[in-house]
Backbone as ProteinMPNN parsed JSONL, in Angstrom:
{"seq_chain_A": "XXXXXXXXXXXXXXXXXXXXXXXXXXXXXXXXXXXXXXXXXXXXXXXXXXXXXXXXXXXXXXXXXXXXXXXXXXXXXXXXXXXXXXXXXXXXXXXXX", "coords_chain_A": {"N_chain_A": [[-81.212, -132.381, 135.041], [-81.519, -134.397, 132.195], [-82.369, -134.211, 129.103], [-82.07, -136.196, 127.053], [-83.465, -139.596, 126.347], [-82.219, -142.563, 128.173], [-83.363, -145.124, 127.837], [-83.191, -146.967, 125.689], [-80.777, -147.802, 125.933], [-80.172, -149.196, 127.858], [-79.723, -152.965, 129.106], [-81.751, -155.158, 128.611], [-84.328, -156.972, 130.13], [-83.59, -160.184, 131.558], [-81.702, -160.538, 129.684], [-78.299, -160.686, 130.032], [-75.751, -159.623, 128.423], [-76.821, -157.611, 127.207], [-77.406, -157.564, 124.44], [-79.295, -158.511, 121.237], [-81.513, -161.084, 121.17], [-81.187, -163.666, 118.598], [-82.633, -162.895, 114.893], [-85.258, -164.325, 113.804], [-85.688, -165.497, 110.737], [-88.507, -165.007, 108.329], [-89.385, -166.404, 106.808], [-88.635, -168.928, 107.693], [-90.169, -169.623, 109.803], [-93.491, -170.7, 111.063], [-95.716, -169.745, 109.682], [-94.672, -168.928, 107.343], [-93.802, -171.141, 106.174], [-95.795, -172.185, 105.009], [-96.647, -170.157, 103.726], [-94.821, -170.192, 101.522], [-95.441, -173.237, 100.648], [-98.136, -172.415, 99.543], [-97.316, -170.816, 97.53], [-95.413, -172.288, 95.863], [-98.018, -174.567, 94.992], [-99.471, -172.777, 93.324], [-97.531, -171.426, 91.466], [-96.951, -173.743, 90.495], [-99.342, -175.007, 89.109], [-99.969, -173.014, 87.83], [-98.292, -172.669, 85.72], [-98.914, -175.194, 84.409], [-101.246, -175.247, 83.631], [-100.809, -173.139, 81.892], [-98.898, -173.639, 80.033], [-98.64, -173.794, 77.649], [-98.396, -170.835, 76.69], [-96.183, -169.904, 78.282], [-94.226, -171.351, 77.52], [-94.429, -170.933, 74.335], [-93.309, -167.894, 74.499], [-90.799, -167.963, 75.361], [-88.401, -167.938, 73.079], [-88.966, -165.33, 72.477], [-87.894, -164.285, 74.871], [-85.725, -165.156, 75.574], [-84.328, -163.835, 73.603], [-84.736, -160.86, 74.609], [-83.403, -161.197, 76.187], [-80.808, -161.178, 76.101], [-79.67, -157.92, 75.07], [-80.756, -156.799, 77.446], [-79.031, -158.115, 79.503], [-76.021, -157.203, 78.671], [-76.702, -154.29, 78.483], [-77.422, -154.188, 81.778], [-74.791, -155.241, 82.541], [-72.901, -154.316, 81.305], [-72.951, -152.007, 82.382], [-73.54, -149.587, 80.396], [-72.078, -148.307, 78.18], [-71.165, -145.832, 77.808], [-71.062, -144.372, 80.843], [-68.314, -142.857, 81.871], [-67.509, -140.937, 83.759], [-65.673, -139.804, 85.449], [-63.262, -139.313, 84.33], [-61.038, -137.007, 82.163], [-62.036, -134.757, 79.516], [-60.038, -135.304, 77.776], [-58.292, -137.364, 78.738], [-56.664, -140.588, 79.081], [-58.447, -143.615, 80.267], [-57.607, -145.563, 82.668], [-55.39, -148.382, 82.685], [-55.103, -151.876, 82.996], [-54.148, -152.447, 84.813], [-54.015, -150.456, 86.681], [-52.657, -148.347, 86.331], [-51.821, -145.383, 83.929], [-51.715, -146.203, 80.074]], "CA_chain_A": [[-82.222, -133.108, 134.302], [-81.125, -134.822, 131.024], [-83.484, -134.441, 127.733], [-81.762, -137.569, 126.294], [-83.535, -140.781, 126.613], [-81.577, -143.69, 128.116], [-84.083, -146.319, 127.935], [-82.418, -147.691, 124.302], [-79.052, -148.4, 125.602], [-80.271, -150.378, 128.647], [-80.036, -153.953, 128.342], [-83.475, -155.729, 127.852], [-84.357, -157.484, 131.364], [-83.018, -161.411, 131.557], [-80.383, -160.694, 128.817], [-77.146, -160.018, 131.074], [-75.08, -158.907, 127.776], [-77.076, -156.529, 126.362], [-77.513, -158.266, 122.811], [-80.846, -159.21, 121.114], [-81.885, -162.504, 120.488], [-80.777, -163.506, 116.938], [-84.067, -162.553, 114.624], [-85.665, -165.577, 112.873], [-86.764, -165.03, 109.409], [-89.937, -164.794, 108.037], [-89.469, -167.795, 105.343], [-88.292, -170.399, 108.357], [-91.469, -169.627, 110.467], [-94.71, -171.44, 110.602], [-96.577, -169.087, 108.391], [-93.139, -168.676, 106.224], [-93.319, -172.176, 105.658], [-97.168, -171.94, 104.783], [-96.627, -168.99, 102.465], [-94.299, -171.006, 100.48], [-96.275, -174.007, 99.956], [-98.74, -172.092, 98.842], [-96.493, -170.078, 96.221], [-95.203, -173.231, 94.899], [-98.982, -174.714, 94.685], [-99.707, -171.732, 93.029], [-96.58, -171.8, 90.491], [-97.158, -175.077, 89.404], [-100.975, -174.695, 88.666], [-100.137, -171.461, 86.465], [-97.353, -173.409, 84.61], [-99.57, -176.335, 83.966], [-102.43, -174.632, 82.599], [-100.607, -171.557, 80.664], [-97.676, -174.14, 79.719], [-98.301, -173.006, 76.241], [-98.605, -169.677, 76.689], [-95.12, -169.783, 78.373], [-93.12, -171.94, 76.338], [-94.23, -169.864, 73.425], [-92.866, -166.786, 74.986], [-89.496, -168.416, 75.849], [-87.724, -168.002, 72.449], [-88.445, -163.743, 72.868], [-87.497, -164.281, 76.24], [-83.807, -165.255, 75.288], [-83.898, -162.583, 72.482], [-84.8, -159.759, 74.961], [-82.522, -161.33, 77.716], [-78.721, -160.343, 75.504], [-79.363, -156.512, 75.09], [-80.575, -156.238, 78.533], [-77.692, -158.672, 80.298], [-75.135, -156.415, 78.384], [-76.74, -153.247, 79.107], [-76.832, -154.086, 82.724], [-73.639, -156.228, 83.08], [-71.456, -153.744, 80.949], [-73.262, -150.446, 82.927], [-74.299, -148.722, 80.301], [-70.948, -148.242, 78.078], [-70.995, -144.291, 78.181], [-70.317, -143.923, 81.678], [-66.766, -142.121, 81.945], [-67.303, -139.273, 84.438], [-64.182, -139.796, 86.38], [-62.641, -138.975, 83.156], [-61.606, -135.64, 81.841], [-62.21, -135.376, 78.106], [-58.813, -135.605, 77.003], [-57.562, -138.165, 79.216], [-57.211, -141.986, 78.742], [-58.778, -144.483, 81.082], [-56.455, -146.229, 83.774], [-55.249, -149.998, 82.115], [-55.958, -153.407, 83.527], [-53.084, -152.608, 86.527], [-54.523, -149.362, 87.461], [-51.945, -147.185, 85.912], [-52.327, -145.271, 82.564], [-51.552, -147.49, 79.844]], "C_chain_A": [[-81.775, -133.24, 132.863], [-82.304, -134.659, 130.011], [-83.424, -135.863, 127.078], [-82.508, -138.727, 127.175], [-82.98, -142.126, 126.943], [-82.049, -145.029, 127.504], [-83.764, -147.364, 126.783], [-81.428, -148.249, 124.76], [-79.729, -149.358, 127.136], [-80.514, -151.589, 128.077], [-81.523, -154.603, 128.794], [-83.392, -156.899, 129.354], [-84.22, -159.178, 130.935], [-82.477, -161.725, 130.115], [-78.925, -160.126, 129.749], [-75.947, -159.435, 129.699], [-75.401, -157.717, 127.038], [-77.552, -156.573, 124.936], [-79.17, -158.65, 122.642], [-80.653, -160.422, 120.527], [-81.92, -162.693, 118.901], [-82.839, -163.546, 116.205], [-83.818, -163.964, 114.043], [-86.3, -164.89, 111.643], [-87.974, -165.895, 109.478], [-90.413, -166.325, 107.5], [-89.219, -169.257, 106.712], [-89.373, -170.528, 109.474], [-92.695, -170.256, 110.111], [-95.509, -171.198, 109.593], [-95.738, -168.472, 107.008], [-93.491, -169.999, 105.376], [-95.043, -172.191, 104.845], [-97.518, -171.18, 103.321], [-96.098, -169.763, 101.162], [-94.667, -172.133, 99.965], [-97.436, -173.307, 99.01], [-98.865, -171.198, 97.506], [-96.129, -171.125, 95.62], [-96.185, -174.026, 94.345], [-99.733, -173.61, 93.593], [-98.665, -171.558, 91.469], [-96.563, -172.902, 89.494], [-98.478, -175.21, 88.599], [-100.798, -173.304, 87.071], [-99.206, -171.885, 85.509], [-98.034, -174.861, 83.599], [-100.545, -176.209, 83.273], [-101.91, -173.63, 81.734], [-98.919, -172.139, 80.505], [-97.167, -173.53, 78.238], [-98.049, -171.934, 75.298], [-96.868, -169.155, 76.817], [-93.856, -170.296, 78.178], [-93.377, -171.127, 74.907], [-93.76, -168.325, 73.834], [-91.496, -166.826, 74.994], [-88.306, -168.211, 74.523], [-87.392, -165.94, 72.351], [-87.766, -163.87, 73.938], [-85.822, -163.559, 76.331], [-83.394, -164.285, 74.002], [-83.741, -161.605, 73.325], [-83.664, -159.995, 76.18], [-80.62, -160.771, 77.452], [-78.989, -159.055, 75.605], [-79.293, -156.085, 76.987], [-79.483, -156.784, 79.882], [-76.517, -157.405, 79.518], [-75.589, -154.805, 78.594], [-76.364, -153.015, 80.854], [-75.334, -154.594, 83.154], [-72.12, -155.055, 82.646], [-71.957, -152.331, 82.098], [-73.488, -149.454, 81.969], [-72.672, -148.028, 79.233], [-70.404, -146.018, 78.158], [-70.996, -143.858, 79.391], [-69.164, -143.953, 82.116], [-66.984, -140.961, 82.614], [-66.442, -139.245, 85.223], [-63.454, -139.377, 85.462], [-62.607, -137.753, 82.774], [-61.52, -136.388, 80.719], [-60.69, -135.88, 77.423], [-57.954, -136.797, 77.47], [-57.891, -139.399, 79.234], [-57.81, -142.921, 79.785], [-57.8, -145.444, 81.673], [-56.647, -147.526, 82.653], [-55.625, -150.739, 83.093], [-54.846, -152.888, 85.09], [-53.275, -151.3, 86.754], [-53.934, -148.311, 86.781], [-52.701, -146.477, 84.429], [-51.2, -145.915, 81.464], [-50.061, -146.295, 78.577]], "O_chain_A": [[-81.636, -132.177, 132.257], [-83.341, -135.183, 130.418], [-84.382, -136.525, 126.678], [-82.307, -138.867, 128.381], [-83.183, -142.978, 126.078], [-81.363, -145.823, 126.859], [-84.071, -148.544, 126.952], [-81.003, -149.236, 124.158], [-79.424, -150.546, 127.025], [-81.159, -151.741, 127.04], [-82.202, -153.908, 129.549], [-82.376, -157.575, 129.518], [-84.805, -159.463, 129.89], [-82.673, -162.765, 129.485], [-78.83, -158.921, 129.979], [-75.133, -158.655, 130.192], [-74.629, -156.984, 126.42], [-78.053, -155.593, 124.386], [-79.994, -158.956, 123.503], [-79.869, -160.752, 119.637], [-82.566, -161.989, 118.125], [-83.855, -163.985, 116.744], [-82.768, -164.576, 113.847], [-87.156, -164.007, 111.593], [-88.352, -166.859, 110.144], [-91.386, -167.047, 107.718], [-89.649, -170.395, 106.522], [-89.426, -171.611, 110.057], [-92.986, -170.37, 108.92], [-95.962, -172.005, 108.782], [-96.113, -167.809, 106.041], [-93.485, -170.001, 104.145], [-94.859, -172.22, 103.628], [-98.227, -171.429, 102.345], [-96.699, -169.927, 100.101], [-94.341, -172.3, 98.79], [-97.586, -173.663, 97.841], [-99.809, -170.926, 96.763], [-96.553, -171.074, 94.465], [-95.855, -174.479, 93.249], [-100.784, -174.036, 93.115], [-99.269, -171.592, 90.397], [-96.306, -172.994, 88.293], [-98.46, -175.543, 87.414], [-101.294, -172.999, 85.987], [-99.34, -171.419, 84.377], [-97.698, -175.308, 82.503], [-100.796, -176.956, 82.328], [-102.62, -173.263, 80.799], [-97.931, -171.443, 80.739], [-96.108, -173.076, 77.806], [-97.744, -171.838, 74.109], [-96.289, -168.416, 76.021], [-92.752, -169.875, 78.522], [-92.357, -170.676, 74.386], [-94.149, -167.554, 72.957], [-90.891, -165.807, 74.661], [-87.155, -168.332, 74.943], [-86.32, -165.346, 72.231], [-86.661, -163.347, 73.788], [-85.18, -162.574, 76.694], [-82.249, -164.113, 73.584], [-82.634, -161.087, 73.185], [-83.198, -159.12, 76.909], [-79.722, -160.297, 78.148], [-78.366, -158.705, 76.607], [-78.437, -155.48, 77.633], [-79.199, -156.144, 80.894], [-76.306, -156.542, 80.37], [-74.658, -154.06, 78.9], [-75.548, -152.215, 81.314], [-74.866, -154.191, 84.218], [-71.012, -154.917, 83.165], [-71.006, -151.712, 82.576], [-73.668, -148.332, 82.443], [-72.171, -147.075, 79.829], [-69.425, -145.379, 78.545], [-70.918, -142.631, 79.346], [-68.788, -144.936, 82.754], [-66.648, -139.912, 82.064], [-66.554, -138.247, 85.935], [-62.558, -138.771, 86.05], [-63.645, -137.093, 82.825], [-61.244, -137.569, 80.509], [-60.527, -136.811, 76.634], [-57.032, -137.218, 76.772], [-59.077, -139.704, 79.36], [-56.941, -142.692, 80.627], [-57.185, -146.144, 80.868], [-57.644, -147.708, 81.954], [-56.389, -150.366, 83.983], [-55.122, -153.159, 86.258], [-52.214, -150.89, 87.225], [-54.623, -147.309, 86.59], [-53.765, -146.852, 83.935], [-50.036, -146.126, 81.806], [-49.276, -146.881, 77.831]]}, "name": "protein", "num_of_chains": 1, "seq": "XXXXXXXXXXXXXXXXXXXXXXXXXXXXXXXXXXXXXXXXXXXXXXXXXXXXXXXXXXXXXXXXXXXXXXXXXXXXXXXXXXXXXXXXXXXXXXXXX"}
């Protein structure tokens, strides 16, 4: 008498390979497609009435958008923990320079 459950690895009755039917997303489904009209109805309405709200916002926007593109984009320039202290950082061709 086995403890282990087979019933997973059998294949799935009128599939003869064993494979599942490719999934469909969410977004290309009837109520996918539904959702998204009603997010872009929804988007445009809040842009049209609080246009002024968010065009005056838009000049911080692009102020706050450089520190945090170079914080994330560089990582943060103080991480070196592969590094001992005394030693230099590999060059552009991997070696040390």
């Amino acid at each position: 008498m086995s403890l282990h459950d087979d019933t997973g690895h059998m294949p799935r009755p009128g599939n003869d390979t064993g494979t599942r039917a490719p999934h469909r997303s969410f977004w290309r489904s009837p109520g996918g497609i539904v959702a998204i009209g009603f997010l872009l109805a929804v988007a445009f309405l809040l842009f049209s009435e609080h246009r002024v709200h968010a065009l005056g916002y838009l000049p911080f926007l692009l102020l706050l958008a450089c520190p945090l593109m170079h914080m994330f984009m560089h990582h943060g320039h103080g991480h070196h923990a592969g590094h001992q202290p005394g030693e230099r950082p590999p060059g552009p061709d991997g070696g040390n320079r």
